[in-house]
Amino acid sequence: MRQQIVAGNWKMNKNFDEGVELTRGILEKVEKPQGLVILCTPFPHLRDVGKMIKVRKNFHLGAQNMHHEEKGAFTGEVSADMLASVGVEFVIVGHSERRLYNKEKNQLLAQKVNVTLAKGMRPIFCCGEPLHIREVDTHVGYVSKQLKAGLFHLREEDFRKVVIAYEPIWAIGTGRTASSAQAQEMHAAIRILISRKYGKAVADETTILYGGSVTPATAEELFSQPDVDGGLVGGASLKPDDFAAIVAAMK
Ligand code: PGA
């Protein structure tokens, strides 16, 4: 069955104490979520936030990144095994900020997807086009390439564990949300692509999240689109009231 998910991506915000406080606030405000709620915190917060949310139904722990090699002499890096060992269940792979600032390319992202799955976690694989691509109307082809290169090498059994997040780059942190029609168009196109590769049953079961300036004001309409299965939320995930309202918009 297709899962509804709202994932909070805290990015590089909140020191440890603030992160604990934010988690407390979220646990207080979010009531009986209709789908899964994933908190993707900075690395130092993971273990403690994991313990805090463990007792709550439908809450899950996510990381924002990890290294593509399993282990070794990679000073300053964090491995999939380390994440799994502190209770991480989901890992964001290929966020546009990492593609841009850390020059992460599709081949490397495919490796990260593999390592995530090999350690029993589920990737939240991000895709999305920059503004100049949207303006010349080649966004569907652009996103197709990202998905083919990052995910379509997987066997069906593994692909079924993947969550996809469509995040148009021009909508991230800009306050400019894609319209629900723009989101639906891309999500439907992604589902068709999956269906061609893995068949309709798998496509129907794949969770496709929308990300990019999701707010309490936009969440309900976005999530009511037939192919939008929830959101990956940045800015609004740092405010318990806003995040709770977005979680409540899950259908
Ligand atoms: P935003 O970020 O909600 O602040 O636009 C979304 C994301 O980058 O995941």
mmCIF file of N, CA and C in Angstrom, residues 109-197:
data_model
loop_
_atom_site.group_PDB
_atom_site.id
_atom_site.type_symbol
_atom_site.label_atom_id
_atom_site.label_comp_id
_atom_site.label_asym_id
_atom_site.label_seq_id
_atom_site.Cartn_x
_atom_site.Cartn_y
_atom_site.Cartn_z
ATOM 1 N N LEU A 109 25.131 9.178 -6.145
ATOM 2 C CA LEU A 109 23.848 9.041 -5.443
ATOM 3 C C LEU A 109 23.321 7.614 -5.556
ATOM 4 N N ALA A 110 23.559 6.992 -6.714
ATOM 5 C CA ALA A 110 23.144 5.594 -6.879
ATOM 6 C C ALA A 110 23.886 4.728 -5.861
ATOM 7 N N GLN A 111 25.155 5.040 -5.618
ATOM 8 C CA GLN A 111 25.933 4.289 -4.620
ATOM 9 C C GLN A 111 25.361 4.496 -3.214
ATOM 10 N N LYS A 112 24.972 5.749 -2.937
ATOM 11 C CA LYS A 112 24.393 6.037 -1.615
ATOM 12 C C LYS A 112 23.076 5.279 -1.428
ATOM 13 N N VAL A 113 22.289 5.231 -2.483
ATOM 14 C CA VAL A 113 21.028 4.485 -2.430
ATOM 15 C C VAL A 113 21.331 3.017 -2.083
ATOM 16 N N ASN A 114 22.337 2.458 -2.752
ATOM 17 C CA ASN A 114 22.686 1.050 -2.522
ATOM 18 C C ASN A 114 23.121 0.796 -1.085
ATOM 19 N N VAL A 115 23.972 1.676 -0.570
ATOM 20 C CA VAL A 115 24.484 1.474 0.792
ATOM 21 C C VAL A 115 23.341 1.632 1.806
ATOM 22 N N THR A 116 22.484 2.597 1.572
ATOM 23 C CA THR A 116 21.343 2.801 2.472
ATOM 24 C C THR A 116 20.511 1.516 2.564
ATOM 25 N N LEU A 117 20.186 0.971 1.409
ATOM 26 C CA LEU A 117 19.361 -0.239 1.373
ATOM 27 C C LEU A 117 20.103 -1.434 1.971
ATOM 28 N N ALA A 118 21.386 -1.520 1.683
ATOM 29 C CA ALA A 118 22.178 -2.652 2.187
ATOM 30 C C ALA A 118 22.202 -2.675 3.709
ATOM 31 N N LYS A 119 22.067 -1.508 4.317
ATOM 32 C CA LYS A 119 22.077 -1.462 5.789
ATOM 33 C C LYS A 119 20.660 -1.465 6.371
ATOM 34 N N GLY A 120 19.689 -1.792 5.535
ATOM 35 C CA GLY A 120 18.325 -1.971 6.043
ATOM 36 C C GLY A 120 17.546 -0.677 6.233
ATOM 37 N N MET A 121 18.052 0.423 5.671
ATOM 38 C CA MET A 121 17.315 1.692 5.789
ATOM 39 C C MET A 121 16.664 2.009 4.437
ATOM 40 N N ARG A 122 15.783 3.012 4.448
ATOM 41 C CA ARG A 122 15.077 3.370 3.214
ATOM 42 C C ARG A 122 15.507 4.751 2.728
ATOM 43 N N PRO A 123 15.930 4.862 1.458
ATOM 44 C CA PRO A 123 16.293 6.182 0.943
ATOM 45 C C PRO A 123 15.073 7.046 0.643
ATOM 46 N N ILE A 124 15.190 8.349 0.960
ATOM 47 C CA ILE A 124 14.225 9.338 0.459
ATOM 48 C C ILE A 124 14.988 10.035 -0.658
ATOM 49 N N PHE A 125 14.731 9.609 -1.881
ATOM 50 C CA PHE A 125 15.541 10.065 -3.010
ATOM 51 C C PHE A 125 14.952 11.350 -3.599
ATOM 52 N N CYS A 126 15.760 12.411 -3.592
ATOM 53 C CA CYS A 126 15.271 13.708 -4.063
ATOM 54 C C CYS A 126 15.578 13.942 -5.540
ATOM 55 N N CYS A 127 14.628 14.535 -6.219
ATOM 56 C CA CYS A 127 14.832 14.932 -7.604
ATOM 57 C C CYS A 127 14.150 16.287 -7.788
ATOM 58 N N GLY A 128 14.448 16.957 -8.859
ATOM 59 C CA GLY A 128 13.812 18.260 -9.080
ATOM 60 C C GLY A 128 14.655 19.144 -9.976
ATOM 61 N N GLU A 129 13.984 20.023 -10.696
ATOM 62 C CA GLU A 129 14.661 20.825 -11.713
ATOM 63 C C GLU A 129 14.921 22.265 -11.259
ATOM 64 N N PRO A 130 15.992 22.872 -11.773
ATOM 65 C CA PRO A 130 16.207 24.301 -11.516
ATOM 66 C C PRO A 130 15.265 25.154 -12.378
ATOM 67 N N LEU A 131 15.209 26.420 -12.070
ATOM 68 C CA LEU A 131 14.265 27.322 -12.740
ATOM 69 C C LEU A 131 14.460 27.386 -14.255
ATOM 70 N N HIS A 132 15.733 27.440 -14.711
ATOM 71 C CA HIS A 132 15.934 27.609 -16.158
ATOM 72 C C HIS A 132 15.432 26.398 -16.950
ATOM 73 N N ILE A 133 15.397 25.256 -16.314
ATOM 74 C CA ILE A 133 14.875 24.049 -16.981
ATOM 75 C C ILE A 133 13.346 24.115 -17.040
ATOM 76 N N ARG A 134 12.745 24.544 -15.945
ATOM 77 C CA ARG A 134 11.279 24.705 -15.909
ATOM 78 C C ARG A 134 10.850 25.724 -16.971
ATOM 79 N N GLU A 135 11.636 26.782 -17.093
ATOM 80 C CA GLU A 135 11.244 27.848 -18.026
ATOM 81 C C GLU A 135 11.252 27.410 -19.497
ATOM 82 N N VAL A 136 12.098 26.425 -19.819
ATOM 83 C CA VAL A 136 12.082 25.947 -21.214
ATOM 84 C C VAL A 136 11.286 24.642 -21.359
ATOM 85 N N ASP A 137 10.550 24.332 -20.272
ATOM 86 C CA ASP A 137 9.594 23.239 -20.337
ATOM 87 C C ASP A 137 10.220 21.857 -20.548
ATOM 88 N N THR A 138 11.428 21.649 -20.005
ATOM 89 C CA THR A 138 12.056 20.330 -20.151
ATOM 90 C C THR A 138 12.176 19.630 -18.788
ATOM 91 N N HIS A 139 11.332 20.070 -17.842
ATOM 92 C CA HIS A 139 11.470 19.572 -16.469
ATOM 93 C C HIS A 139 11.180 18.076 -16.317
ATOM 94 N N VAL A 140 10.237 17.555 -17.105
ATOM 95 C CA VAL A 140 9.920 16.138 -16.949
ATOM 96 C C VAL A 140 11.113 15.275 -17.400
ATOM 97 N N GLY A 141 11.712 15.649 -18.522
ATOM 98 C CA GLY A 141 12.879 14.913 -19.017
ATOM 99 C C GLY A 141 14.048 15.003 -18.037
ATOM 100 N N TYR A 142 14.222 16.175 -17.442
ATOM 101 C CA TYR A 142 15.320 16.409 -16.505
ATOM 102 C C TYR A 142 15.189 15.489 -15.276
ATOM 103 N N VAL A 143 13.980 15.447 -14.733
ATOM 104 C CA VAL A 143 13.734 14.618 -13.543
ATOM 105 C C VAL A 143 13.806 13.125 -13.908
ATOM 106 N N SER A 144 13.329 12.780 -15.098
ATOM 107 C CA SER A 144 13.417 11.374 -15.534
ATOM 108 C C SER A 144 14.862 10.898 -15.505
ATOM 109 N N LYS A 145 15.747 11.743 -15.997
ATOM 110 C CA LYS A 145 17.173 11.362 -16.030
ATOM 111 C C LYS A 145 17.700 11.128 -14.621
ATOM 112 N N GLN A 146 17.305 12.000 -13.682
ATOM 113 C CA GLN A 146 17.778 11.839 -12.303
ATOM 114 C C GLN A 146 17.302 10.508 -11.720
ATOM 115 N N LEU A 147 16.057 10.175 -11.999
ATOM 116 C CA LEU A 147 15.506 8.936 -11.436
ATOM 117 C C LEU A 147 16.144 7.703 -12.079
ATOM 118 N N LYS A 148 16.306 7.763 -13.395
ATOM 119 C CA LYS A 148 16.902 6.611 -14.079
ATOM 120 C C LYS A 148 18.312 6.362 -13.575
ATOM 121 N N ALA A 149 19.078 7.449 -13.445
ATOM 122 C CA ALA A 149 20.479 7.302 -13.047
ATOM 123 C C ALA A 149 20.637 6.947 -11.570
ATOM 124 N N GLY A 150 19.724 7.428 -10.744
ATOM 125 C CA GLY A 150 19.899 7.232 -9.300
ATOM 126 C C GLY A 150 19.216 5.989 -8.754
ATOM 127 N N LEU A 151 18.140 5.548 -9.442
ATOM 128 C CA LEU A 151 17.301 4.504 -8.834
ATOM 129 C C LEU A 151 17.003 3.286 -9.701
ATOM 130 N N PHE A 152 16.989 3.504 -11.013
ATOM 131 C CA PHE A 152 16.422 2.442 -11.849
ATOM 132 C C PHE A 152 17.342 1.249 -12.084
ATOM 133 N N HIS A 153 18.498 1.242 -11.402
ATOM 134 C CA HIS A 153 19.348 0.050 -11.439
ATOM 135 C C HIS A 153 18.869 -0.963 -10.395
ATOM 136 N N LEU A 154 17.962 -0.522 -9.517
ATOM 137 C CA LEU A 154 17.550 -1.383 -8.397
ATOM 138 C C LEU A 154 16.661 -2.535 -8.854
ATOM 139 N N ARG A 155 16.770 -3.646 -8.124
ATOM 140 C CA ARG A 155 15.814 -4.733 -8.345
ATOM 141 C C ARG A 155 14.482 -4.279 -7.764
ATOM 142 N N GLU A 156 13.404 -4.835 -8.279
ATOM 143 C CA GLU A 156 12.075 -4.411 -7.836
ATOM 144 C C GLU A 156 11.911 -4.470 -6.310
ATOM 145 N N GLU A 157 12.416 -5.534 -5.755
ATOM 146 C CA GLU A 157 12.305 -5.752 -4.311
ATOM 147 C C GLU A 157 12.918 -4.567 -3.517
ATOM 148 N N ASP A 158 14.015 -4.054 -4.006
ATOM 149 C CA ASP A 158 14.655 -2.913 -3.340
ATOM 150 C C ASP A 158 13.966 -1.596 -3.698
ATOM 151 N N PHE A 159 13.578 -1.478 -4.963
ATOM 152 C CA PHE A 159 12.922 -0.227 -5.376
ATOM 153 C C PHE A 159 11.673 0.041 -4.532
ATOM 154 N N ARG A 160 10.991 -0.998 -4.166
ATOM 155 C CA ARG A 160 9.762 -0.863 -3.362
ATOM 156 C C ARG A 160 9.991 -0.172 -2.023
ATOM 157 N N LYS A 161 11.235 -0.167 -1.570
ATOM 158 C CA LYS A 161 11.529 0.456 -0.262
ATOM 159 C C LYS A 161 11.836 1.949 -0.393
ATOM 160 N N VAL A 162 11.959 2.417 -1.633
ATOM 161 C CA VAL A 162 12.384 3.801 -1.853
ATOM 162 C C VAL A 162 11.201 4.764 -1.749
ATOM 163 N N VAL A 163 11.462 5.912 -1.140
ATOM 164 C CA VAL A 163 10.508 7.026 -1.149
ATOM 165 C C VAL A 163 11.103 8.073 -2.084
ATOM 166 N N ILE A 164 10.274 8.645 -2.946
ATOM 167 C CA ILE A 164 10.771 9.682 -3.857
ATOM 168 C C ILE A 164 10.270 11.041 -3.386
ATOM 169 N N ALA A 165 11.141 12.036 -3.435
ATOM 170 C CA ALA A 165 10.703 13.397 -3.111
ATOM 171 C C ALA A 165 10.977 14.299 -4.312
ATOM 172 N N TYR A 166 9.902 14.819 -4.892
ATOM 173 C CA TYR A 166 10.062 15.786 -5.981
ATOM 174 C C TYR A 166 10.162 17.174 -5.371
ATOM 175 N N GLU A 167 11.299 17.815 -5.579
ATOM 176 C CA GLU A 167 11.520 19.138 -5.001
ATOM 177 C C GLU A 167 12.046 20.092 -6.070
ATOM 178 N N PRO A 168 11.159 20.843 -6.719
ATOM 179 C CA PRO A 168 11.645 21.810 -7.704
ATOM 180 C C PRO A 168 12.567 22.822 -7.006
ATOM 181 N N ILE A 169 13.763 22.982 -7.537
ATOM 182 C CA ILE A 169 14.779 23.784 -6.838
ATOM 183 C C ILE A 169 14.315 25.224 -6.647
ATOM 184 N N TRP A 170 13.564 25.729 -7.601
ATOM 185 C CA TRP A 170 13.088 27.109 -7.522
ATOM 186 C C TRP A 170 12.063 27.314 -6.418
ATOM 187 N N ALA A 171 11.605 26.223 -5.818
ATOM 188 C CA ALA A 171 10.600 26.353 -4.753
ATOM 189 C C ALA A 171 11.203 26.111 -3.371
ATOM 190 N N ILE A 172 12.475 25.713 -3.309
ATOM 191 C CA ILE A 172 13.059 25.359 -2.013
ATOM 192 C C ILE A 172 13.553 26.599 -1.279
ATOM 193 N N GLY A 173 12.977 26.829 -0.111
ATOM 194 C CA GLY A 173 13.406 27.932 0.744
ATOM 195 C C GLY A 173 13.141 29.305 0.151
ATOM 196 N N THR A 174 12.335 29.354 -0.894
ATOM 197 C CA THR A 174 12.090 30.625 -1.579
ATOM 198 C C THR A 174 10.721 31.203 -1.233
ATOM 199 N N GLY A 175 9.896 30.404 -0.588
ATOM 200 C CA GLY A 175 8.533 30.850 -0.311
ATOM 201 C C GLY A 175 7.652 30.697 -1.549
ATOM 202 N N ARG A 176 8.250 30.225 -2.635
ATOM 203 C CA ARG A 176 7.493 30.056 -3.872
ATOM 204 C C ARG A 176 7.156 28.574 -4.052
ATOM 205 N N THR A 177 5.950 28.206 -3.695
ATOM 206 C CA THR A 177 5.548 26.795 -3.801
ATOM 207 C C THR A 177 5.118 26.505 -5.232
ATOM 208 N N ALA A 178 5.366 25.281 -5.696
ATOM 209 C CA ALA A 178 4.791 24.886 -6.986
ATOM 210 C C ALA A 178 3.271 24.855 -6.801
ATOM 211 N N SER A 179 2.535 25.170 -7.837
ATOM 212 C CA SER A 179 1.079 25.073 -7.714
ATOM 213 C C SER A 179 0.731 23.590 -7.608
ATOM 214 N N SER A 180 -0.455 23.331 -7.091
ATOM 215 C CA SER A 180 -0.823 21.922 -6.946
ATOM 216 C C SER A 180 -0.889 21.259 -8.323
ATOM 217 N N ALA A 181 -1.243 22.014 -9.349
ATOM 218 C CA ALA A 181 -1.293 21.444 -10.703
ATOM 219 C C ALA A 181 0.121 21.113 -11.201
ATOM 220 N N GLN A 182 1.077 21.995 -10.911
ATOM 221 C CA GLN A 182 2.465 21.714 -11.320
ATOM 222 C C GLN A 182 3.006 20.484 -10.588
ATOM 223 N N ALA A 183 2.697 20.393 -9.302
ATOM 224 C CA ALA A 183 3.162 19.233 -8.534
ATOM 225 C C ALA A 183 2.517 17.961 -9.083
ATOM 226 N N GLN A 184 1.210 18.001 -9.269
ATOM 227 C CA GLN A 184 0.499 16.819 -9.760
ATOM 228 C C GLN A 184 1.039 16.374 -11.124
ATOM 229 N N GLU A 185 1.292 17.325 -12.008
ATOM 230 C CA GLU A 185 1.801 16.976 -13.342
ATOM 231 C C GLU A 185 3.094 16.167 -13.225
ATOM 232 N N MET A 186 4.015 16.668 -12.401
ATOM 233 C CA MET A 186 5.302 15.972 -12.281
ATOM 234 C C MET A 186 5.151 14.638 -11.556
ATOM 235 N N HIS A 187 4.351 14.621 -10.495
ATOM 236 C CA HIS A 187 4.191 13.366 -9.754
ATOM 237 C C HIS A 187 3.565 12.292 -10.646
ATOM 238 N N ALA A 188 2.608 12.687 -11.457
ATOM 239 C CA ALA A 188 1.983 11.715 -12.363
ATOM 240 C C ALA A 188 3.015 11.216 -13.381
ATOM 241 N N ALA A 189 3.850 12.131 -13.862
ATOM 242 C CA ALA A 189 4.878 11.742 -14.835
ATOM 243 C C ALA A 189 5.876 10.774 -14.192
ATOM 244 N N ILE A 190 6.232 11.034 -12.947
ATOM 245 C CA ILE A 190 7.162 10.143 -12.238
ATOM 246 C C ILE A 190 6.531 8.751 -12.085
ATOM 247 N N ARG A 191 5.245 8.740 -11.756
ATOM 248 C CA ARG A 191 4.577 7.444 -11.565
ATOM 249 C C ARG A 191 4.518 6.654 -12.879
ATOM 250 N N ILE A 192 4.311 7.352 -13.978
ATOM 251 C CA ILE A 192 4.286 6.667 -15.281
ATOM 252 C C ILE A 192 5.662 6.064 -15.582
ATOM 253 N N LEU A 193 6.676 6.849 -15.284
ATOM 254 C CA LEU A 193 8.052 6.387 -15.501
ATOM 255 C C LEU A 193 8.338 5.109 -14.697
ATOM 256 N N ILE A 194 7.905 5.100 -13.446
ATOM 257 C CA ILE A 194 8.119 3.936 -12.573
ATOM 258 C C ILE A 194 7.336 2.747 -13.128
ATOM 259 N N SER A 195 6.130 3.053 -13.592
ATOM 260 C CA SER A 195 5.287 2.002 -14.113
ATOM 261 C C SER A 195 5.923 1.335 -15.345
ATOM 262 N N ARG A 196 6.549 2.155 -16.189
ATOM 263 C CA ARG A 196 7.211 1.589 -17.375
ATOM 264 C C ARG A 196 8.370 0.684 -16.983
ATOM 265 N N LYS A 197 9.042 1.042 -15.911
ATOM 266 C CA LYS A 197 10.226 0.268 -15.505
ATOM 267 C C LYS A 197 9.842 -0.932 -14.636
#
